[in-house]
Coordinates of C-alpha atoms in Angstrom, one line a residue:
M273 CA 0.0 0.0 0.0
K274 CA 1.3 3.4 -1.0
A275 CA -0.2 5.0 2.1
I276 CA 1.7 2.7 4.5
H277 CA 4.9 3.3 2.6
I278 CA 4.5 7.1 2.8
F279 CA 3.5 6.9 6.5
L280 CA 6.6 4.9 7.4
L281 CA 8.9 7.1 5.4
S282 CA 7.5 10.3 7.0
F283 CA 7.7 8.8 10.5
L284 CA 11.3 7.7 10.1
I285 CA 12.3 11.1 8.7
T286 CA 10.5 12.9 11.6
S287 CA 12.3 10.7 14.1
S288 CA 15.6 11.4 12.5
L289 CA 15.1 15.2 12.5
L290 CA 14.1 15.1 16.2
G291 CA 17.4 13.5 17.0
E292 CA 19.3 16.3 15.4
D293 CA 17.4 19.3 16.7
L294 CA 18.5 21.0 19.9
R295 CA 17.4 23.5 22.5
V296 CA 19.1 25.2 25.4
D297 CA 18.8 23.2 28.7
T298 CA 17.7 25.7 31.3
E299 CA 17.2 23.2 34.1
E300 CA 21.0 22.8 34.0
L301 CA 21.5 26.5 34.7
Q302 CA 19.5 27.7 37.7
G303 CA 21.4 29.8 40.2
A304 CA 22.6 33.4 39.8
L305 CA 24.2 36.1 41.8
K306 CA 24.1 39.8 41.7
E307 CA 27.0 41.2 39.7
G308 CA 29.9 42.6 41.6
V309 CA 29.5 40.0 44.4
L310 CA 30.6 36.8 42.7
F311 CA 32.8 38.4 40.1
E312 CA 35.7 40.8 40.2
N313 CA 35.2 43.4 37.5
Y314 CA 37.6 46.1 36.1
E315 CA 36.5 49.3 37.8
G316 CA 39.0 51.6 36.0
I317 CA 38.1 53.9 33.1
P318 CA 37.4 51.9 30.0
D319 CA 39.8 52.3 27.1
K320 CA 36.8 52.5 24.7
I321 CA 33.3 53.8 25.3
E322 CA 30.7 51.4 23.9
T323 CA 26.9 51.5 24.1
V324 CA 24.8 48.5 25.1
D325 CA 23.8 47.9 21.5
Q326 CA 27.4 47.9 20.3
I327 CA 28.3 45.3 23.0
R328 CA 25.2 43.2 22.2
G329 CA 26.2 43.3 18.6
I330 CA 29.1 41.0 19.4
G331 CA 26.8 38.2 20.5
T332 CA 24.5 38.7 17.5
A333 CA 27.5 38.3 15.2
L334 CA 28.3 34.9 16.8
A335 CA 24.9 33.4 15.9
G336 CA 24.8 31.1 12.9
E337 CA 24.1 27.6 11.5
G338 CA 27.7 26.5 11.2
K339 CA 29.6 24.3 13.6
R340 CA 32.0 27.1 14.5
T341 CA 31.5 30.9 14.5
S342 CA 34.2 33.4 15.4
T343 CA 34.7 37.2 15.5
G344 CA 38.4 36.8 16.2
K345 CA 38.0 37.7 19.9
Y346 CA 35.0 35.5 20.7
T347 CA 34.2 32.0 19.3
V348 CA 31.2 29.7 19.6
I349 CA 31.5 25.9 18.8
H350 CA 28.2 24.0 18.3
A351 CA 29.2 20.6 19.8
V352 CA 26.4 18.1 19.1
D353 CA 26.2 14.4 18.5
P354 CA 22.7 13.3 17.4
S355 CA 23.7 9.7 17.3
L356 CA 23.8 9.6 21.2
T357 CA 20.9 10.0 23.5
D358 CA 22.8 9.9 26.8
G359 CA 24.3 13.2 28.0
L360 CA 24.0 16.8 26.9
D361 CA 25.1 18.6 23.8
A362 CA 26.4 22.2 24.3
D363 CA 27.4 25.4 22.7
L364 CA 31.0 26.3 23.8
F365 CA 31.4 30.0 24.3
I366 CA 35.1 30.8 24.1
L367 CA 36.9 34.0 25.1
E368 CA 40.0 34.2 22.9
P369 CA 43.3 35.9 24.1
E370 CA 42.3 39.1 22.3
A371 CA 38.9 39.3 24.1
S372 CA 38.5 42.7 25.7
V373 CA 35.4 42.1 27.9
D374 CA 36.3 42.9 31.5
H375 CA 32.9 43.3 33.2
I376 CA 30.4 40.6 34.0
R377 CA 27.5 42.7 32.9
N378 CA 29.0 43.2 29.4
L379 CA 29.8 39.5 29.2
R380 CA 26.1 38.7 30.0
W381 CA 24.9 41.2 27.4
I382 CA 27.0 39.4 24.8
I383 CA 25.7 35.9 25.8
G384 CA 22.2 37.2 26.0
S385 CA 22.2 38.7 22.5
Y386 CA 23.7 35.4 21.2
L387 CA 20.7 33.5 22.7
E388 CA 18.3 36.0 21.1
A389 CA 19.8 35.6 17.7
Q390 CA 20.6 31.9 17.8
Y391 CA 17.5 30.5 19.6
G392 CA 14.9 33.2 19.3
Y393 CA 14.6 34.1 23.0
G394 CA 13.0 37.4 24.0
R395 CA 15.3 40.0 25.5
S396 CA 14.3 39.5 29.1
D397 CA 14.5 35.7 29.0
A398 CA 17.9 35.8 27.2
D399 CA 19.3 38.2 29.8
L400 CA 18.0 36.1 32.6
L401 CA 19.6 33.0 31.1
S402 CA 22.9 34.8 30.6
Q403 CA 23.1 35.4 34.3
F404 CA 22.5 31.7 35.1
I405 CA 25.0 30.6 32.5
T406 CA 27.8 32.7 33.9
I407 CA 27.2 31.6 37.5
Y408 CA 26.9 28.0 36.4
N409 CA 30.2 28.1 34.7
A410 CA 31.8 29.9 37.6
V411 CA 30.6 27.3 40.1
Y412 CA 32.0 24.4 38.0
R413 CA 35.2 26.2 36.9
K414 CA 37.9 23.6 36.0
N415 CA 35.7 20.8 37.2
L416 CA 36.3 18.5 34.2
L417 CA 35.0 15.4 36.1
Y418 CA 31.6 17.1 36.6
F419 CA 31.3 18.0 32.9
K420 CA 32.4 14.5 31.8
E421 CA 29.5 13.0 33.8
R422 CA 26.9 15.4 32.3
Y423 CA 27.9 16.0 28.7
K424 CA 28.5 13.9 25.5
P425 CA 32.0 12.9 24.4
V426 CA 31.8 15.4 21.5
V427 CA 31.6 18.2 24.0
I428 CA 34.3 16.9 26.2
S429 CA 36.7 16.5 23.3
Y430 CA 36.9 20.3 23.0
L431 CA 37.5 21.0 26.7
D432 CA 40.7 22.1 28.3
P433 CA 40.8 21.3 32.1
E434 CA 42.6 24.6 32.8
K435 CA 40.1 26.7 30.8
V436 CA 36.7 25.1 31.2
G437 CA 34.1 27.3 33.0
L438 CA 34.4 30.9 33.9
A439 CA 36.9 32.5 36.4
R440 CA 35.6 34.8 39.0
S441 CA 38.1 37.5 38.1
Y442 CA 38.1 39.3 34.8
R443 CA 41.9 39.0 34.8
E444 CA 41.6 35.3 33.9
W445 CA 39.0 35.6 31.2
P446 CA 40.9 36.3 27.9
G447 CA 42.3 33.1 26.5
K448 CA 41.4 31.1 29.6
T449 CA 37.6 30.7 29.3
Q450 CA 35.4 27.9 27.8
M451 CA 31.8 28.4 29.0
L452 CA 29.3 25.7 28.3
I453 CA 25.7 26.5 27.4
P454 CA 23.8 23.1 27.9
L455 CA 21.5 22.1 25.1
S456 CA 18.7 19.6 24.6
G457 CA 16.3 18.8 21.7
P458 CA 14.2 19.4 19.9
K459 CA 15.3 22.8 18.7
K460 CA 12.5 25.3 18.7
K461 CA 12.5 29.1 18.3
G462 CA 11.6 30.6 21.7
I463 CA 11.6 29.4 25.3
L464 CA 12.3 25.7 24.6
S465 CA 15.8 26.2 23.2
I466 CA 17.9 26.0 26.5
E467 CA 17.8 23.1 28.9
T468 CA 17.3 24.7 32.4
G469 CA 17.6 21.7 34.7
T470 CA 21.4 21.6 34.7
L471 CA 21.5 25.3 35.5
T472 CA 19.2 25.0 38.6
E473 CA 21.2 22.4 40.5
K474 CA 21.5 22.7 44.3
P475 CA 25.1 24.1 44.4
I476 CA 24.0 27.0 42.1
V477 CA 20.9 27.8 44.2
E478 CA 22.8 27.6 47.5
E479 CA 25.4 30.0 46.1
L480 CA 22.5 32.4 45.3
R481 CA 20.9 32.0 48.7
R482 CA 24.0 33.5 50.3
E483 CA 23.0 36.9 49.0
E484 CA 21.2 39.4 51.2
D485 CA 18.0 38.9 49.2
R486 CA 18.6 35.2 49.0
G487 CA 18.4 35.5 45.2
I488 CA 14.6 35.5 45.4
P489 CA 14.0 37.8 42.4
L490 CA 16.2 35.8 40.0
R491 CA 15.0 32.5 41.3
K492 CA 11.4 33.5 40.8
E493 CA 12.1 34.6 37.3
M494 CA 13.7 31.3 36.5
V495 CA 10.8 29.3 37.9
E496 CA 8.4 31.4 35.8
L497 CA 10.5 30.7 32.7
K498 CA 10.5 27.0 33.5
E499 CA 6.8 27.0 34.0
R500 CA 6.3 28.6 30.6
Q501 CA 8.7 26.0 29.1
L502 CA 6.7 23.2 30.8
K503 CA 3.4 24.5 29.3
E504 CA 5.0 24.5 25.9
E505 CA 6.3 21.0 26.3
E506 CA 2.9 19.8 27.4
R507 CA 1.3 21.4 24.4
Q508 CA 3.7 19.7 22.0
L509 CA 3.2 16.4 23.7
R510 CA -0.6 16.7 23.3
E511 CA -0.1 17.4 19.6
E512 CA 2.2 14.5 19.1
K513 CA -0.2 12.1 20.9
K514 CA -3.0 13.2 18.6
A515 CA -0.9 12.8 15.6
L516 CA 0.2 9.3 16.8
Q517 CA -3.4 8.3 17.4
L518 CA -4.4 9.4 13.8
E519 CA -1.5 7.3 12.5
K520 CA -2.6 4.3 14.5
E521 CA -6.2 4.6 13.1
K522 CA -4.8 5.1 9.6
L523 CA -2.6 2.0 9.9
Q524 CA -5.5 -0.1 11.1
T525 CA -7.7 1.0 8.2
D526 CA -4.9 0.3 5.6
T527 CA -4.2 -3.1 7.1
K528 CA -7.9 -4.1 6.8
V529 CA -7.9 -2.9 3.2
Q530 CA -4.7 -4.9 2.5
E531 CA -6.2 -8.0 4.0
R532 CA -9.4 -7.7 1.9
E533 CA -7.2 -7.4 -1.2
E534 CA -5.1 -10.4 -0.3
V535 CA -8.0 -12.9 0.1
P536 CA -9.0 -13.0 -3.6
A537 CA -5.3 -13.3 -4.5
V538 CA -4.9 -16.3 -2.3
K539 CA -8.0 -18.0 -3.7
Q540 CA -6.7 -17.4 -7.3
E541 CA -3.4 -18.9 -6.3
L542 CA -5.2 -22.0 -5.0
R543 CA -7.2 -22.4 -8.2
Q544 CA -4.1 -22.1 -10.3
A545 CA -2.3 -24.7 -8.1
S546 CA -5.2 -27.3 -8.6
P547 CA -6.9 -28.9 -11.7
A548 CA -10.1 -27.3 -12.9
S549 CA -13.1 -28.1 -10.7
S550 CA -15.1 -29.3 -13.8
D551 CA -12.7 -32.3 -14.1
L552 CA -13.3 -33.6 -10.6
S553 CA -15.2 -36.9 -10.1
P554 CA -18.0 -37.1 -7.5
T555 CA -15.4 -38.2 -5.0
G556 CA -13.5 -35.0 -5.5
Q557 CA -10.8 -36.6 -7.8
T558 CA -10.3 -36.6 -11.5
P559 CA -11.3 -39.9 -13.2
S560 CA -7.7 -40.8 -13.8
A561 CA -6.8 -40.1 -10.2
A562 CA -9.7 -42.2 -9.0
A563 CA -8.6 -45.0 -11.2
G564 CA -5.0 -44.8 -10.0
S565 CA -6.1 -44.8 -6.4
G566 CA -8.0 -48.0 -6.7
V567 CA -11.2 -46.5 -5.6
L568 CA -14.1 -48.0 -7.5
P569 CA -17.8 -47.4 -7.5
K570 CA -19.7 -49.6 -5.0
D571 CA -21.5 -51.6 -7.7
K572 CA -18.1 -52.5 -9.2
A573 CA -16.3 -53.5 -6.0
P574 CA -14.5 -56.9 -6.2
S575 CA -16.0 -59.9 -4.3
A576 CA -14.4 -61.3 -1.2
D577 CA -13.3 -64.5 -3.0
A578 CA -11.8 -62.8 -6.0
S579 CA -8.3 -63.7 -7.0
T580 CA -5.6 -61.5 -5.8
S581 CA -4.1 -61.5 -9.3
P582 CA -5.9 -59.2 -11.6
G583 CA -7.4 -60.8 -14.6
P584 CA -7.0 -59.4 -18.1
G585 CA -8.7 -56.0 -18.3
K586 CA -9.3 -55.9 -14.6
E587 CA -8.0 -53.3 -12.0
P588 CA -5.4 -54.6 -9.4
P589 CA -6.6 -54.9 -5.8
L590 CA -6.4 -52.0 -3.4
D591 CA -3.7 -53.4 -1.2
S592 CA -1.5 -54.0 -4.2
L593 CA -2.0 -50.4 -5.3
Q594 CA -1.1 -49.2 -1.7
A595 CA 2.0 -51.3 -1.7
T596 CA 3.0 -49.9 -5.1
A597 CA 2.3 -46.3 -3.8
E598 CA 4.6 -47.0 -0.8
K599 CA 7.5 -48.0 -2.9
P600 CA 10.4 -45.5 -2.7
V601 CA 10.8 -43.1 -5.6
P602 CA 13.6 -44.2 -7.8
E603 CA 16.8 -42.2 -7.4
G604 CA 17.0 -39.3 -9.8
K605 CA 13.3 -38.8 -9.9
V606 CA 11.2 -36.3 -7.9
A607 CA 7.7 -37.1 -6.7
E608 CA 5.2 -34.8 -8.2
K609 CA 3.1 -32.8 -5.6
P610 CA 0.3 -30.4 -6.1
L611 CA 1.4 -26.8 -6.1
E612 CA 0.7 -24.9 -2.9
P613 CA 0.0 -21.1 -2.6
S614 CA 3.0 -19.0 -1.5
R615 CA 3.1 -18.3 2.2
E616 CA 5.8 -15.6 2.0
P617 CA 4.5 -12.2 3.4
S618 CA 3.8 -9.6 0.8
T619 CA 5.8 -6.3 0.6
D620 CA 2.8 -4.4 2.0
A621 CA 2.6 -6.7 4.9
Q622 CA 6.3 -6.2 5.7
V623 CA 5.9 -2.4 5.5
S624 CA 2.8 -2.6 7.7
S625 CA 4.7 -4.6 10.3
A626 CA 7.6 -2.1 10.3
A627 CA 5.1 0.8 10.7
S628 CA 3.6 -0.9 13.7
D629 CA 7.0 -1.3 15.2
V630 CA 7.7 2.4 14.7
I631 CA 4.4 3.4 16.2
A632 CA 5.0 1.2 19.2
R633 CA 8.4 2.8 19.8
K634 CA 7.0 6.3 19.5
D635 CA 4.2 5.3 21.9
E636 CA 6.8 4.3 24.5
E637 CA 8.8 7.5 23.9
L638 CA 5.7 9.7 24.5
K639 CA 5.0 7.8 27.7
E640 CA 8.6 8.4 28.9
R641 CA 8.3 12.1 28.1
E642 CA 5.0 12.2 30.1
R643 CA 6.8 10.7 33.1
Q644 CA 9.6 13.3 32.7
L645 CA 7.1 16.2 32.6
Q646 CA 5.5 14.9 35.8
E647 CA 8.9 15.0 37.5
K648 CA 9.4 18.6 36.3
R649 CA 6.0 19.6 37.7
E650 CA 7.0 18.2 41.1
A651 CA 10.4 19.9 41.0
L652 CA 8.8 23.2 40.1
R653 CA 6.4 22.8 43.0
E654 CA 9.3 22.2 45.4
E655 CA 11.1 25.3 44.1
R656 CA 8.1 27.4 44.6
V657 CA 7.8 26.2 48.2
A658 CA 11.5 26.9 48.9
I659 CA 11.3 30.4 47.5
A660 CA 8.1 31.2 49.5
K661 CA 9.8 30.0 52.6
D662 CA 12.9 32.1 52.0
Q663 CA 10.7 35.1 51.2
Q664 CA 8.7 34.8 54.4
E665 CA 11.8 34.5 56.5
L666 CA 13.3 37.5 54.8
M667 CA 10.2 39.6 55.3
V668 CA 10.1 38.7 59.0
S669 CA 13.8 39.6 59.4
K670 CA 13.4 43.0 57.7
T671 CA 10.4 43.8 59.7
L672 CA 12.3 43.2 62.9
Q673 CA 15.4 45.1 61.8
V674 CA 13.9 48.1 60.1
A675 CA 11.3 50.5 61.5
R676 CA 9.8 53.2 59.4
T677 CA 12.8 55.2 58.0
L678 CA 13.6 57.9 55.5
P679 CA 16.8 58.6 53.5
F680 CA 18.8 61.6 54.5
L681 CA 22.0 63.2 53.2
F682 CA 24.2 63.8 56.3
I683 CA 27.2 66.1 55.9
E684 CA 30.3 65.0 57.7
K685 CA 33.8 66.4 57.8
E686 CA 35.0 64.2 55.0
G687 CA 31.9 64.9 52.9
P688 CA 28.3 63.9 52.4
R689 CA 27.0 60.5 53.4
L690 CA 23.6 58.9 52.8
V691 CA 21.9 57.6 56.0
L692 CA 18.5 56.3 57.1
L693 CA 16.7 58.1 59.9
E694 CA 13.9 56.8 62.1
E695 CA 10.7 58.7 61.6
N696 CA 9.7 61.1 64.4
S697 CA 12.9 60.5 66.5
G698 CA 15.4 61.4 63.8
T699 CA 17.7 58.7 65.1
V700 CA 20.3 57.4 62.5
T701 CA 19.5 53.7 62.1
M702 CA 21.9 53.0 59.2
K703 CA 24.9 54.6 57.5
S704 CA 26.0 54.0 54.0
S705 CA 29.5 52.6 53.6
E706 CA 29.7 54.4 50.2
F707 CA 31.4 57.5 51.7
P708 CA 32.0 60.2 51.0
L709 CA 29.8 61.0 48.0
K710 CA 31.3 63.1 45.3
Q711 CA 28.4 65.6 45.6
S712 CA 25.5 66.4 47.9
M713 CA 22.9 64.8 45.8
F714 CA 20.7 61.6 45.6
Q715 CA 17.6 60.8 43.6
S716 CA 15.2 57.9 43.6
F717 CA 15.8 55.9 40.4
G718 CA 15.6 52.2 39.3
G719 CA 14.4 51.0 42.7
G720 CA 17.3 52.5 44.6
Y721 CA 19.0 55.8 45.4
L722 CA 21.1 57.3 42.5
V723 CA 24.3 59.0 43.7
V724 CA 27.7 60.0 42.3
L725 CA 30.8 58.2 43.9
P726 CA 34.3 59.6 43.6
R727 CA 36.7 58.2 41.0
G728 CA 39.7 60.3 41.4
G729 CA 40.3 64.0 40.3
M730 CA 37.3 65.5 38.7
G731 CA 35.9 62.0 37.8
G732 CA 33.1 60.2 39.4
R733 CA 30.8 57.2 38.7
L734 CA 27.1 56.7 39.0
A735 CA 25.9 54.3 41.5
L736 CA 22.6 52.8 42.7
L737 CA 22.3 52.2 46.5
D738 CA 20.0 49.5 47.8
P739 CA 17.3 51.3 49.8
A740 CA 17.4 48.8 52.6
T741 CA 21.2 48.4 53.0
L742 CA 22.5 51.6 51.4
Q743 CA 25.1 49.4 49.6
A744 CA 26.0 50.1 46.0
H745 CA 24.6 47.1 44.0
I746 CA 25.1 48.7 40.6
T747 CA 27.7 51.2 39.3
S748 CA 28.4 52.7 35.9
R749 CA 31.5 51.7 34.0
E750 CA 31.8 55.1 32.4
E751 CA 33.5 58.1 34.1
V752 CA 31.2 60.9 34.7
Y753 CA 31.9 64.5 35.7
G754 CA 32.0 64.3 39.5
M755 CA 30.4 67.7 40.1
G756 CA 28.2 67.5 37.0
K757 CA 24.4 67.6 36.7
V758 CA 22.5 64.3 36.8
K759 CA 19.0 64.4 35.3
V760 CA 16.5 61.7 36.0
H761 CA 13.7 61.6 33.4
E762 CA 11.2 58.7 33.7
S763 CA 13.0 55.4 33.2
V764 CA 16.4 56.9 32.1
C765 CA 18.9 59.4 33.4
F766 CA 21.3 61.8 31.7
A767 CA 24.8 62.6 32.9
V768 CA 28.0 64.1 31.5
L769 CA 30.7 61.5 30.7
R770 CA 34.3 61.7 29.6
E771 CA 35.8 60.2 26.5
G772 CA 39.4 61.0 26.0
S773 CA 39.9 64.7 26.8
E774 CA 36.3 65.7 25.9
W775 CA 33.0 65.6 27.7
F776 CA 29.7 64.3 26.2
V777 CA 26.1 63.6 27.4
G778 CA 25.4 60.0 28.2
K779 CA 22.0 58.4 28.5
F780 CA 21.7 55.5 31.0
D781 CA 18.9 53.0 31.9
T782 CA 17.9 51.8 35.3
T783 CA 20.8 49.3 35.4
L784 CA 23.2 52.2 34.6
A785 CA 23.9 50.7 31.2
L786 CA 25.0 53.3 28.6
L787 CA 22.2 53.5 26.0
A788 CA 23.5 56.4 23.9
R789 CA 26.1 59.2 23.8
S790 CA 25.8 62.6 22.2
R791 CA 27.8 63.4 19.1
V792 CA 28.4 67.0 20.2
S793 CA 30.8 67.7 23.1
V794 CA 29.6 69.8 26.0
V795 CA 31.1 71.8 28.9
P796 CA 31.3 69.5 31.9
E797 CA 29.2 71.9 34.1
T798 CA 26.4 72.1 31.5
D799 CA 22.8 72.1 32.7
L800 CA 20.6 69.2 31.5
A801 CA 17.1 70.5 30.9
V802 CA 14.2 68.4 29.4
Q803 CA 11.2 70.1 27.9
G804 CA 8.8 69.0 25.2
G805 CA 10.6 65.8 24.4
K806 CA 13.9 67.6 23.9
L807 CA 17.2 67.9 25.9
Y808 CA 18.9 71.2 26.1
V809 CA 22.7 71.3 26.8
Q810 CA 25.6 73.8 26.5
T811 CA 28.2 72.7 24.0
S812 CA 31.9 73.1 24.3
D813 CA 31.9 76.1 22.0
G814 CA 29.5 78.0 24.3
K815 CA 26.3 77.5 22.4
V816 CA 23.0 75.8 23.4
A817 CA 22.2 72.6 21.5
V818 CA 18.8 71.0 21.3
L819 CA 18.9 67.2 21.2
N820 CA 16.4 64.5 20.8
L821 CA 16.0 62.3 23.9
D822 CA 18.0 59.6 22.1
L823 CA 20.8 62.2 22.0
S824 CA 20.6 62.5 18.2
S825 CA 20.4 65.9 16.6
P826 CA 16.9 67.0 15.4

């Protein structure tokens, strides 16, 4: 049957393709820390000012369908082996000796943009995964035994025991880094590309729980991502079950049709193998056969006292004929037998049997996947419970430690310091260790307090202080004018930054990432005024320039 042939071919092709497709294994990743705590970053003035988009462009350039992609400074190797089912495939993310990245945030931007371009992740999911990937590789730095237990030989063949993973200091990154991004199939554009289980192992989560916030925000984000992955996997499983059921029904129908077609063929074979029915005697034998067998009509049967020797023109007795029939066939002759119909299975029957085997294997595969999904559901439930417990303990702790307070800029001999005052009494309950500030200024921004920290000479750097601890949890990489104006406008802020010997206006987001830089240079003391969707600044030649809020010229 053509239908069965086509079914089997399509099923085998589908199975083959599923073996080759991959996705990123997010369960291998969970666990992340706030930047600046786990990693040592270069805090000096960058040699080159680059915007977020320029840095992300590096990761985008590394995406591709080939086995190896390189920009010269950064390389990605797609290490996969579809012939093996045990172990993980991986993308190897390599920092070559010429790599210039020296801050964990920039490295995560590069990885995140690669995940966007290569696997179709959204920006927020890609950035979240990039944090987990860096922490995962830092926790298992130089632990080749661990990687051998988890990954396929094709991955291990590329690894250098002195380079595998990610060092916690930027000083050891160039030429000494082989990060692993765990993959699992099938490859789908979107949230099912990275395998998350490996990234959420206990050592990673425990590393994160040592943070003051116990890593709750990032852990919650990862659980939410994994829940979306689980829903997508469940949807795909339902579709595959429906498709398999249709194939089962189709195969049953085709098999019945095949059987109906084979019955007439067998009957025809039987007719061809036997003499024509019209030549048969009433006993079911041809006349000649009946004569040869010694079977006579009743009215012609010999009498009991008949001679054993046949007379002239008479048939020999039955026992004589039987004895003759039992004589061995002379050597060199072959006894003639009636032809029998062939019992060899037809080609269609063989194909049908093979298709049944394929369906049975697929059925078992779907049952195994259902079992794995149930395990994931239970693991997610346990993660939710653990996060809720940590969150409750943290809330109780903060309630006991912190009464109702307000931030206050306290001027000391060395300079201004941000403190927390207890309401009504004015008692100082907490002092910031970020002291002294470069200028007497702080603003609410990005969920914290935006201040300018000293950087030597006229230079400074933007910093966001945690409102509960007054510790700097994010700082800008770029050098800003220490006594310059800082303007907060909605979800961005503007400040004057240095590049070489000149000063420009920079635009920063709530993570203090540089989004844009003005083309025109400005005096470092310039005002920054926003009105009607425009930014007004004083240029280095003493004129007033009107810029768009993306810092381009109108």
